[in-house]
Coordinates of C-alpha atoms and ligand atoms in Angstrom, one line a residue:
M1276 CA 81.6 117.0 100.9
T1277 CA 83.8 119.3 102.3
R1278 CA 86.6 117.6 104.9
T1279 CA 88.0 119.2 108.0
P1280 CA 91.4 120.4 106.6
L1281 CA 94.1 117.9 107.9
K1282 CA 96.1 120.2 110.0
E1283 CA 92.8 121.5 111.8
M1284 CA 92.3 117.9 113.0
A1285 CA 92.9 117.4 116.6
A1286 CA 94.8 114.3 116.1
W1287 CA 97.2 116.0 113.4
K1288 CA 97.7 118.5 116.1
A1289 CA 98.4 116.0 118.6
L1290 CA 100.8 114.2 116.5
E1291 CA 102.7 117.3 115.6
S1292 CA 103.4 118.2 119.3
H1293 CA 104.1 114.6 120.0
A1294 CA 106.5 114.6 117.2
A1295 CA 108.3 117.4 118.5
S1296 CA 109.2 115.5 122.0
M1297 CA 109.8 112.1 119.9
G1298 CA 112.2 114.1 117.9
T1299 CA 114.4 114.5 120.8
R1300 CA 114.5 110.8 121.6
H1301 CA 117.0 108.4 120.5
L1302 CA 116.5 104.8 119.7
R1303 CA 119.1 103.8 121.9
E1304 CA 116.9 105.1 124.8
L1305 CA 113.7 103.7 123.8
F1306 CA 115.1 100.2 123.5
A1307 CA 116.9 100.7 126.9
E1308 CA 113.7 101.7 128.5
D1309 CA 111.8 98.8 127.1
P1310 CA 113.5 95.7 126.9
K1311 CA 110.9 93.8 125.2
R1312 CA 110.3 96.5 122.4
G1313 CA 112.0 94.4 119.9
E1314 CA 109.4 91.5 120.3
R1315 CA 106.4 93.7 121.0
M1316 CA 106.6 96.1 118.3
T1317 CA 106.2 93.5 115.8
A1318 CA 103.1 92.3 113.7
E1319 CA 102.4 89.3 111.6
A1320 CA 99.9 88.6 108.8
C1321 CA 99.4 85.9 106.2
G1322 CA 103.1 84.9 105.6
L1323 CA 104.8 88.3 106.2
F1324 CA 106.4 89.4 109.6
L1325 CA 106.9 93.2 110.3
D1326 CA 109.4 94.5 112.8
Y1327 CA 108.8 98.1 113.4
S1328 CA 110.4 98.5 116.6
K1329 CA 113.3 100.4 115.0
H1330 CA 111.1 103.3 114.4
R1331 CA 111.0 106.6 116.5
I1332 CA 107.7 106.0 118.0
D1333 CA 106.2 104.8 121.3
A1334 CA 102.9 103.7 122.6
E1335 CA 101.6 107.1 122.4
T1336 CA 102.6 107.4 118.7
L1337 CA 100.6 104.3 117.9
R1338 CA 97.6 105.5 119.7
L1339 CA 97.8 108.8 118.0
F1340 CA 98.0 107.0 114.6
G1341 CA 94.9 105.3 115.5
A1342 CA 93.2 108.6 116.6
L1343 CA 94.3 110.3 113.3
A1344 CA 92.9 107.4 111.3
A1345 CA 89.5 107.8 113.0
E1346 CA 89.4 111.5 112.3
A1347 CA 90.6 111.0 108.7
G1348 CA 87.9 108.2 108.0
V1349 CA 90.7 105.9 107.1
V1350 CA 88.1 102.8 108.0
E1351 CA 85.2 104.4 106.1
R1352 CA 87.1 104.9 103.0
R1353 CA 88.5 101.4 103.0
E1354 CA 84.9 99.9 103.3
A1355 CA 84.1 102.3 100.3
M1356 CA 87.0 101.1 98.3
F1357 CA 86.1 97.6 98.8
G1358 CA 82.8 98.0 98.4
G1359 CA 83.1 99.4 94.7
E1360 CA 82.2 103.0 95.6
K1361 CA 83.5 105.6 92.8
I1362 CA 86.4 106.8 95.4
N1363 CA 88.5 107.9 92.3
L1364 CA 86.7 110.9 92.4
T1365 CA 88.5 113.0 89.5
E1366 CA 87.8 110.2 86.8
N1367 CA 84.4 109.2 88.8
R1368 CA 85.7 105.6 89.0
A1369 CA 85.5 102.6 91.5
V1370 CA 88.8 101.4 92.5
L1371 CA 88.5 97.6 92.7
H1372 CA 92.0 96.1 92.2
T1373 CA 90.7 93.9 95.1
A1374 CA 88.1 92.3 93.0
L1375 CA 90.9 90.7 90.8
R1376 CA 91.8 88.6 93.3
A1377 CA 88.6 87.8 95.1
P1378 CA 87.6 84.1 95.0
R1379 CA 85.0 83.0 92.5
E1380 CA 82.1 82.9 95.3
A1381 CA 82.6 86.4 96.2
V1382 CA 80.2 89.2 95.3
I1383 CA 81.5 92.6 94.6
E1384 CA 79.1 95.0 92.7
V1385 CA 79.9 98.1 90.6
D1386 CA 76.7 99.9 89.7
G1387 CA 74.7 97.2 90.7
K1388 CA 76.5 94.3 88.7
N1389 CA 78.5 91.6 90.3
V1390 CA 81.9 92.0 88.6
V1391 CA 83.6 88.9 90.1
P1392 CA 82.2 86.2 87.4
D1393 CA 83.8 88.6 84.6
V1394 CA 87.2 88.5 86.6
H1395 CA 87.0 84.8 86.7
E1396 CA 86.1 84.4 83.1
V1397 CA 88.9 86.2 81.9
L1398 CA 91.1 84.4 84.4
D1399 CA 89.9 81.2 82.8
K1400 CA 90.4 82.4 79.2
M1401 CA 94.1 83.6 80.4
A1402 CA 94.8 80.1 81.9
A1403 CA 93.6 78.2 78.7
F1404 CA 95.7 80.6 76.5
A1405 CA 98.7 80.3 78.8
E1406 CA 98.5 76.6 78.8
R1407 CA 98.6 76.4 75.0
V1408 CA 101.5 78.4 74.7
R1409 CA 103.3 76.5 77.4
S1410 CA 102.6 73.3 76.1
G1411 CA 103.4 74.2 72.7
A1412 CA 100.0 73.6 71.4
W1413 CA 99.7 77.3 70.1
T1414 CA 102.0 77.4 67.2
G1415 CA 103.0 80.4 65.0
Y1416 CA 101.9 80.9 61.4
T1417 CA 104.3 78.3 60.1
G1418 CA 103.6 75.7 62.6
K1419 CA 106.4 76.4 64.9
P1420 CA 105.8 76.3 68.7
I1421 CA 106.3 79.4 70.3
R1422 CA 109.7 79.9 72.3
N1423 CA 109.7 83.8 72.6
V1424 CA 107.2 86.0 74.5
I1425 CA 107.4 89.6 74.3
N1426 CA 105.2 92.0 76.2
I1427 CA 104.9 95.3 74.8
G1428 CA 103.4 97.7 77.1
I1429 CA 104.5 101.0 79.2
G1430 CA 104.0 102.1 82.8
G1431 CA 101.3 100.0 84.4
S1432 CA 101.2 97.9 81.4
D1433 CA 104.9 97.1 82.0
L1434 CA 106.4 97.6 85.5
G1435 CA 104.2 95.3 87.3
P1436 CA 104.5 92.1 84.6
V1437 CA 108.4 92.9 84.5
M1438 CA 108.8 92.9 88.3
A1439 CA 106.5 89.9 88.5
Y1440 CA 108.5 87.9 86.1
E1441 CA 111.8 88.7 87.8
A1442 CA 110.5 88.0 91.1
L1443 CA 109.1 84.6 90.1
R1444 CA 111.6 83.6 87.7
H1445 CA 112.5 80.5 89.8
Y1446 CA 109.0 79.3 89.0
S1447 CA 109.0 80.1 85.4
Q1448 CA 109.2 77.7 82.3
R1449 CA 112.7 78.1 81.4
E1450 CA 112.4 76.8 78.0
L1451 CA 110.1 80.2 77.2
T1452 CA 112.3 83.4 76.5
M1453 CA 110.6 86.3 78.3
R1454 CA 111.0 89.8 77.4
F1455 CA 109.6 93.3 77.8
V1456 CA 109.7 96.3 75.6
S1457 CA 108.4 99.6 77.2
N1458 CA 110.4 102.4 75.8
V1459 CA 109.6 104.3 72.5
D1460 CA 113.6 104.5 71.9
G1461 CA 114.1 102.1 69.2
S1462 CA 117.0 100.4 71.1
D1463 CA 114.8 98.8 73.4
F1464 CA 113.0 96.9 70.5
A1465 CA 115.9 96.2 68.5
E1466 CA 117.8 94.6 71.6
A1467 CA 114.6 92.8 72.7
V1468 CA 114.3 91.0 69.2
H1469 CA 117.8 90.9 67.9
D1470 CA 118.5 87.1 68.4
L1471 CA 114.9 85.8 68.0
D1472 CA 113.1 84.1 65.1
P1473 CA 109.7 85.9 64.4
E1474 CA 108.3 82.4 63.5
E1475 CA 108.6 81.4 67.1
T1476 CA 107.8 84.9 68.8
L1477 CA 104.7 85.9 70.4
F1478 CA 103.8 89.5 71.4
I1479 CA 101.6 90.5 74.0
V1480 CA 100.6 94.3 73.1
S1481 CA 99.3 95.3 76.6
S1482 CA 97.5 98.7 76.7
K1483 CA 94.5 99.6 78.8
T1484 CA 93.7 102.3 76.2
F1485 CA 95.3 100.7 73.2
T1486 CA 96.2 104.5 72.3
T1487 CA 99.7 104.8 74.0
L1488 CA 102.0 106.2 72.0
E1489 CA 105.1 104.4 73.1
T1490 CA 103.1 101.0 73.1
M1491 CA 101.5 101.7 69.8
T1492 CA 104.6 102.6 68.2
N1493 CA 106.3 99.5 69.3
A1494 CA 103.4 97.2 68.5
H1495 CA 103.6 98.5 64.8
T1496 CA 107.4 98.0 64.6
A1497 CA 107.0 94.7 66.1
R1498 CA 104.1 94.0 63.3
V1499 CA 106.6 95.1 60.5
W1500 CA 109.2 92.9 62.1
A1501 CA 107.2 89.8 62.2
L1502 CA 106.0 90.4 58.9
G1503 CA 109.1 91.0 57.5
K1504 CA 109.6 87.2 57.7
L1505 CA 106.2 85.9 57.8
K1506 CA 104.9 87.8 55.1
H1507 CA 101.4 87.3 55.3
A1508 CA 99.1 89.7 57.1
E1509 CA 97.2 86.8 58.5
A1510 CA 100.2 85.8 60.5
V1511 CA 99.5 88.6 62.9
A1512 CA 96.6 86.7 64.4
K1513 CA 99.0 83.9 65.3
H1514 CA 101.8 86.1 66.7
F1515 CA 99.8 89.1 68.3
V1516 CA 97.5 88.9 71.1
A1517 CA 96.2 92.0 73.1
V1518 CA 95.5 92.9 76.8
S1519 CA 93.2 96.0 76.7
T1520 CA 89.8 97.4 77.4
N1521 CA 89.2 98.7 73.8
A1522 CA 88.2 96.1 71.4
K1523 CA 87.8 98.5 68.4
E1524 CA 91.3 99.7 68.3
V1525 CA 92.8 95.9 69.0
A1526 CA 90.6 94.9 66.0
K1527 CA 91.9 97.7 63.7
F1528 CA 95.5 96.3 64.5
G1529 CA 94.5 93.3 63.1
I1530 CA 94.6 91.3 66.4
D1531 CA 91.7 88.8 66.4
T1532 CA 89.2 90.0 69.4
A1533 CA 89.0 86.5 70.5
N1534 CA 92.6 86.6 71.7
M1535 CA 92.2 89.9 73.5
F1536 CA 92.1 89.7 77.3
G1537 CA 89.9 92.3 78.8
F1538 CA 89.8 94.4 82.2
W1539 CA 87.7 97.1 83.2
D1540 CA 88.0 100.8 84.1
W1541 CA 87.9 100.1 87.8
V1542 CA 91.5 98.8 87.5
G1543 CA 94.0 101.5 87.4
G1544 CA 97.1 100.7 85.5
R1545 CA 99.5 100.5 88.4
Y1546 CA 97.1 98.3 90.1
S1547 CA 96.7 95.8 87.2
M1548 CA 99.4 93.3 87.5
D1549 CA 97.1 90.9 88.7
A1550 CA 94.8 91.6 86.0
A1551 CA 94.9 90.3 82.6
I1552 CA 98.1 92.6 82.3
G1553 CA 99.7 89.7 84.1
L1554 CA 99.3 87.6 81.0
S1555 CA 103.0 87.5 80.5
T1556 CA 103.5 86.3 84.2
M1557 CA 100.8 83.7 83.8
I1558 CA 102.5 82.5 80.5
A1559 CA 106.1 82.3 82.3
I1560 CA 104.9 80.6 85.7
G1561 CA 101.6 78.7 84.7
A1562 CA 98.1 79.5 85.7
E1563 CA 98.5 77.6 89.1
N1564 CA 101.2 79.5 90.1
F1565 CA 99.4 82.7 89.0
R1566 CA 96.3 81.8 91.1
R1567 CA 98.9 81.1 94.2
M1568 CA 99.8 84.8 93.7
L1569 CA 96.2 86.0 93.4
A1570 CA 95.6 84.1 96.7
G1571 CA 98.4 85.8 98.2
F1572 CA 97.1 89.1 97.4
H1573 CA 93.5 88.2 98.5
A1574 CA 95.1 87.0 101.9
M1575 CA 96.5 90.4 102.5
D1576 CA 93.4 92.3 101.3
E1577 CA 91.5 90.3 104.0
H1578 CA 94.1 91.3 106.4
F1579 CA 93.9 94.9 105.5
R1580 CA 90.2 94.7 105.7
T1581 CA 89.6 92.8 109.1
A1582 CA 92.7 93.2 111.3
P1583 CA 92.6 95.9 114.2
L1584 CA 94.5 98.8 113.1
E1585 CA 97.2 98.2 115.7
R1586 CA 98.2 94.8 114.1
N1587 CA 97.3 96.0 110.6
L1588 CA 100.4 95.8 108.4
P1589 CA 99.5 98.0 105.8
F1590 CA 98.0 100.5 108.3
L1591 CA 101.2 100.7 110.1
M1592 CA 103.4 101.1 107.3
G1593 CA 101.3 103.9 105.9
M1594 CA 101.1 105.7 109.0
L1595 CA 105.0 105.3 109.5
T1596 CA 105.4 106.8 106.1
V1597 CA 103.0 109.6 106.9
W1598 CA 104.7 110.1 110.5
Y1599 CA 108.4 110.9 108.8
T1600 CA 107.1 112.5 105.5
S1601 CA 104.8 115.0 107.3
F1602 CA 106.5 115.3 110.7
F1603 CA 110.4 114.6 110.4
G1604 CA 110.5 116.2 106.8
A1605 CA 111.9 113.0 105.4
E1606 CA 111.8 113.3 101.6
T1607 CA 112.6 109.5 100.4
V1608 CA 112.0 105.9 101.5
A1609 CA 114.5 103.5 100.8
V1610 CA 113.1 100.2 99.8
L1611 CA 115.8 97.5 100.2
P1612 CA 115.1 93.8 99.2
Y1613 CA 117.6 91.3 100.3
D1614 CA 116.5 89.0 97.5
N1615 CA 118.0 89.1 94.1
Y1616 CA 114.5 88.2 92.6
L1617 CA 113.0 91.3 93.9
K1618 CA 115.5 93.5 91.9
R1619 CA 112.8 95.3 90.0
F1620 CA 110.5 95.6 93.2
P1621 CA 111.7 99.2 94.0
A1622 CA 111.1 100.3 90.3
Y1623 CA 107.7 98.9 90.5
L1624 CA 107.0 100.6 93.7
Q1625 CA 108.2 103.9 92.3
Q1626 CA 105.1 103.9 90.3
L1627 CA 102.7 102.2 92.7
T1628 CA 103.6 104.9 95.4
M1629 CA 104.5 108.1 93.4
E1630 CA 101.9 108.0 90.7
S1631 CA 99.3 107.4 93.5
N1632 CA 100.4 109.9 95.9
G1633 CA 102.4 112.6 94.0
K1634 CA 99.6 115.0 94.3
H1635 CA 99.3 118.5 95.7
V1636 CA 95.5 118.9 95.8
T1637 CA 93.3 117.5 98.2
L1638 CA 90.0 115.7 97.1
D1639 CA 88.1 119.0 97.5
G1640 CA 90.5 121.2 95.2
R1641 CA 92.7 122.8 97.7
R1642 CA 96.3 123.0 97.8
V1643 CA 97.8 120.8 100.6
D1644 CA 99.9 122.8 103.3
Y1645 CA 101.8 119.6 104.1
Q1646 CA 104.3 117.0 102.3
T1647 CA 102.7 114.4 100.6
C1648 CA 104.2 111.3 98.9
P1649 CA 108.0 111.1 99.6
I1650 CA 110.2 109.6 96.9
F1651 CA 110.6 105.7 96.9
W1652 CA 114.0 104.4 95.5
G1653 CA 116.2 101.4 96.3
E1654 CA 118.3 98.5 95.1
P1655 CA 118.7 95.1 96.3
G1656 CA 120.9 94.3 99.2
T1657 CA 123.7 93.8 99.5
N1658 CA 125.0 95.8 96.4
G1659 CA 123.4 99.0 97.7
Q1660 CA 125.5 98.5 100.8
H1661 CA 128.7 99.1 98.7
S1662 CA 127.1 102.2 97.1
F1663 CA 124.6 104.5 98.6
Y1664 CA 124.3 103.3 102.2
Q1665 CA 127.0 105.6 103.3
L1666 CA 124.6 108.4 102.7
I1667 CA 121.6 106.8 104.9
H1668 CA 124.2 105.7 107.8
Q1669 CA 126.0 109.3 108.0
G1670 CA 124.6 111.7 105.5
T1671 CA 122.6 114.5 106.7
R1672 CA 119.3 113.4 105.6
L1673 CA 116.4 111.2 107.4
I1674 CA 115.9 108.1 105.2
P1675 CA 113.3 105.6 106.6
C1676 CA 114.3 102.1 105.0
D1677 CA 112.1 99.0 104.5
F1678 CA 114.5 95.7 104.3
I1679 CA 112.8 93.0 103.0
G1680 CA 114.2 89.5 103.6
F1681 CA 113.6 85.5 103.5
A1682 CA 114.6 82.9 105.9
H1683 CA 115.2 80.3 102.9
S1684 CA 117.1 80.9 99.8
L1685 CA 115.5 79.4 96.4
N1686 CA 119.0 78.6 95.5
P1687 CA 120.7 77.5 98.5
L1688 CA 124.4 77.7 97.9
G1689 CA 126.9 77.2 100.8
N1690 CA 126.6 80.0 103.3
H1691 CA 125.5 82.6 100.7
H1692 CA 122.3 82.8 102.3
D1693 CA 123.4 83.5 106.0
L1694 CA 126.0 85.9 104.7
L1695 CA 123.3 87.7 102.9
M1696 CA 120.9 87.7 105.6
S1697 CA 123.6 88.9 108.5
N1698 CA 123.5 92.1 106.4
I1699 CA 120.0 93.0 106.7
F1700 CA 120.2 92.4 110.5
A1701 CA 123.5 94.2 110.7
Q1702 CA 122.2 97.2 108.7
A1703 CA 119.0 97.8 110.6
E1704 CA 121.2 97.5 114.0
A1705 CA 123.7 99.8 112.7
L1706 CA 121.3 102.4 111.5
A1707 CA 119.3 102.5 114.7
F1708 CA 122.1 102.4 117.3
G1709 CA 125.2 103.7 115.4
K1710 CA 128.4 103.9 117.1
T1711 CA 129.1 106.7 119.7
P1712 CA 132.3 108.8 120.0
E1713 CA 133.1 106.8 123.0
Q1714 CA 132.7 103.5 121.5
V1715 CA 135.0 104.8 118.7
K1716 CA 137.6 106.1 120.9
A1717 CA 137.7 102.7 123.2
E1718 CA 138.9 101.0 119.8
G1719 CA 141.9 103.1 120.0
T1720 CA 140.9 105.6 117.2
A1721 CA 142.9 108.9 116.8
D1722 CA 141.0 111.8 118.4
W1723 CA 140.8 113.5 115.0
L1724 CA 139.3 110.6 113.3
V1725 CA 136.6 110.1 115.8
P1726 CA 134.0 112.4 114.1
H1727 CA 134.5 110.5 111.0
R1728 CA 134.0 107.2 112.6
T1729 CA 131.1 108.0 114.7
F1730 CA 127.6 106.8 113.6
E1731 CA 124.7 109.1 115.3
G1732 CA 122.2 106.2 114.7
N1733 CA 118.5 106.9 115.4
R1734 CA 117.9 106.0 111.8
P1735 CA 114.7 104.2 111.4
S1736 CA 114.0 101.0 109.7
S1737 CA 111.4 98.3 109.1
V1738 CA 112.2 94.6 108.4
I1739 CA 110.1 92.5 106.8
L1740 CA 110.5 88.8 106.8
A1741 CA 108.9 85.8 105.4
E1742 CA 109.8 82.0 105.0
K1743 CA 110.7 82.3 101.1
M1744 CA 110.0 83.9 98.1
T1745 CA 106.8 82.3 96.6
P1746 CA 103.8 83.4 94.4
E1747 CA 101.8 83.8 97.5
I1748 CA 104.3 86.0 99.2
L1749 CA 104.8 88.3 96.2
G1750 CA 101.2 88.6 96.0
Q1751 CA 101.2 89.6 99.8
L1752 CA 104.1 92.2 99.6
V1753 CA 102.5 94.0 96.2
A1754 CA 99.1 94.1 98.3
L1755 CA 100.9 95.3 101.4
Y1756 CA 102.3 98.3 99.7
E1757 CA 99.1 99.0 97.6
H1758 CA 97.1 99.3 101.0
S1759 CA 100.0 101.1 102.7
V1760 CA 99.6 103.7 99.6
F1761 CA 95.8 103.6 100.1
V1762 CA 96.4 104.6 103.9
Q1763 CA 98.7 107.5 103.4
G1764 CA 96.2 108.8 100.6
V1765 CA 93.3 108.9 102.6
V1766 CA 95.1 110.6 105.4
W1767 CA 96.8 113.3 103.1
Q1768 CA 93.1 113.5 101.7
I1769 CA 94.3 113.1 98.0
D1770 CA 93.1 111.0 95.3
S1771 CA 95.5 108.3 95.0
F1772 CA 93.8 106.9 92.0
D1773 CA 94.1 109.3 89.1
Q1774 CA 97.5 110.6 87.5
W1775 CA 96.7 113.8 85.8
G1776 CA 100.2 114.7 85.9
V1777 CA 101.2 112.4 83.3
E1778 CA 99.1 114.2 80.8
L1779 CA 100.6 117.4 80.0
G1780 CA 104.1 115.9 78.9
K1781 CA 101.9 113.6 76.4
V1782 CA 100.1 116.4 74.9
L1783 CA 103.1 118.5 74.4
A1784 CA 105.1 115.7 72.8
V1785 CA 102.3 115.1 70.2
R1786 CA 102.4 118.8 69.3
I1787 CA 106.3 118.7 68.9
I1788 CA 106.7 115.3 66.8
P1789 CA 105.8 117.2 63.6
E1790 CA 108.1 120.1 64.2
L1791 CA 111.0 117.5 64.1
E1792 CA 109.8 115.5 61.3
S1793 CA 108.7 118.3 58.9
A1794 CA 110.9 118.7 55.8
V1795 CA 110.4 122.5 55.8
E1796 CA 111.8 124.6 58.8
P1797 CA 108.7 124.7 61.1
E1798 CA 107.2 128.1 62.5
L1799 CA 108.0 127.5 66.2
K1800 CA 105.9 129.0 68.9
H1801 CA 107.5 127.7 72.2
D1802 CA 109.4 129.4 74.8
S1803 CA 112.9 130.5 73.6
S1804 CA 114.6 127.5 75.1
T1805 CA 112.3 125.0 73.4
N1806 CA 112.4 126.8 70.1
A1807 CA 116.5 126.9 70.5
L1808 CA 116.6 123.2 71.3
I1809 CA 114.3 122.2 68.4
R1810 CA 116.3 124.1 66.1
R1811 CA 119.5 122.6 67.3
Y1812 CA 118.2 118.9 67.0
R1813 CA 117.2 119.4 63.6
A1814 CA 120.5 120.9 62.6
M1815 CA 122.2 118.0 64.4
R1816 CA 119.8 115.6 62.6
R1817 CA 120.6 117.3 59.2
N1818 CA 124.7 116.8 59.7
E1819 CA 124.3 113.0 60.6
A1820 CA 122.6 112.7 57.0
Ligands
G6Q3336 C1 99.1 103.8 85.6 C2 98.9 104.8 84.4 C3 100.0 104.6 83.3 C4 99.5 103.4 82.4 C5 100.3 103.6 81.1 C6 100.0 102.9 80.1 O1 98.5 103.9 86.6 O2 97.8 105.0 84.0 O3 101.3 104.1 84.0 O4 99.6 102.2 82.9 O5 100.4 104.9 80.7 O6 98.5 102.9 79.7 P1 98.0 102.0 78.6 O7 97.9 100.7 79.5 O8 96.6 102.6 78.4 O9 98.6 101.8 77.6

């Protein structure tokens, strides 16, 4: 199907000229013109409240967002995704992470087969296993209960589980030590196991393909480490389970396929933390809390699917990202959670957003003539305030920010929480309204110092608030960003669900490995820089020996 190129759409052109006029407006004026703006430009869904009033938008912008969505076919694509159509065109796959959190009675078909019963069968199997580990009923080879669980995986098979474990640590079984190994750098594995006893350690090898170099290398090292003490190969079955779609490779590794937790090709790696890839999360927080998280995901799915666009959180957030990226030249978005439990959330989002929308070719194979995915980054507040916020306030770049905060702390300690939250509100206020030279002068500042102490303001941000960090809220937050990414991808006309860009480096690395390891000097046929680097590395390795 040939689509109208984005820049030829009437709504895109209208947004372009509208952006030019909004570019001359200051948030101070927009707020002065409409005293109720801060109350009006908000939206609420499930347990999340979004204040989007501090953005460089007005009623006309929102109208045009709707018009662009209509022209770009956001609603039709959304229906196609939820309906199991193969919208991941380059891999000819359905995109159905929403089925992972659908209730038991739902019917969602892929190629004429209802996938929901399979989803729940795996969830039930995970729950039974997680319960055995948590209760101590699952013992290691020598009969000792499991005290340590290590997830081995990378990318989508790591970032979600790490983030979710950190985010929901408050709900976790504290007697269990949970660790995550992803990097092929041996230090990652060595540090993860250095104080652990193999007799009490369970490895979850999480790999959709079960062929990923980093994961398989770490899994084999783990096997050697475990058998170093356990001695017998049969011990592998008690200390290793797998999360994968590849039963053949799992069996080859020595893992009993009865202890393999499956998922399907319609779940993308970065969309799989609520599939069996979440087994470590379930062991940490228990099946009931895991299901609460899934219910949160599902609530946001339903909101995204049914709420009118003007009150639709993922739609609004997605369009705001398109707005700044494509019309204001913004290159990044800062995600700033004011909750220490969300410390890995920005890292998780980096994969979700940038692996999904970091594309330069449209679905019909043309090179885009507009910017696509911005760079997502961030750190928990308030720490970031004492490091990079300076640039957001007074640097030369426009950096839209997402602030995320909670009304209640899970660890109420004196007035810590009010101090923390006062900073969210203060930062968003300072970014939007700044401080004029007149205000600075009125404080008695010397003339020469005034430019340095002036804040231009007009720096946009969203504030997302929820009652407190719960499994449901985590599910809602993740689904909010998943669907926001989807909206952006539809507007930019790209395939948000493939990741060809990850491939080339993998292929080249496999070619270089023997060149680093061979005993005889290899004949190198790379470019002169790569050849010289390989020779230098080989020489340095010889020195060490
Ligand atoms: C995610 C990507 C990628 C993937 C990893 C791990 O969407 O596909 O990050 O998750 O490469 O792959 P395996 O799970 O197959 O080991």
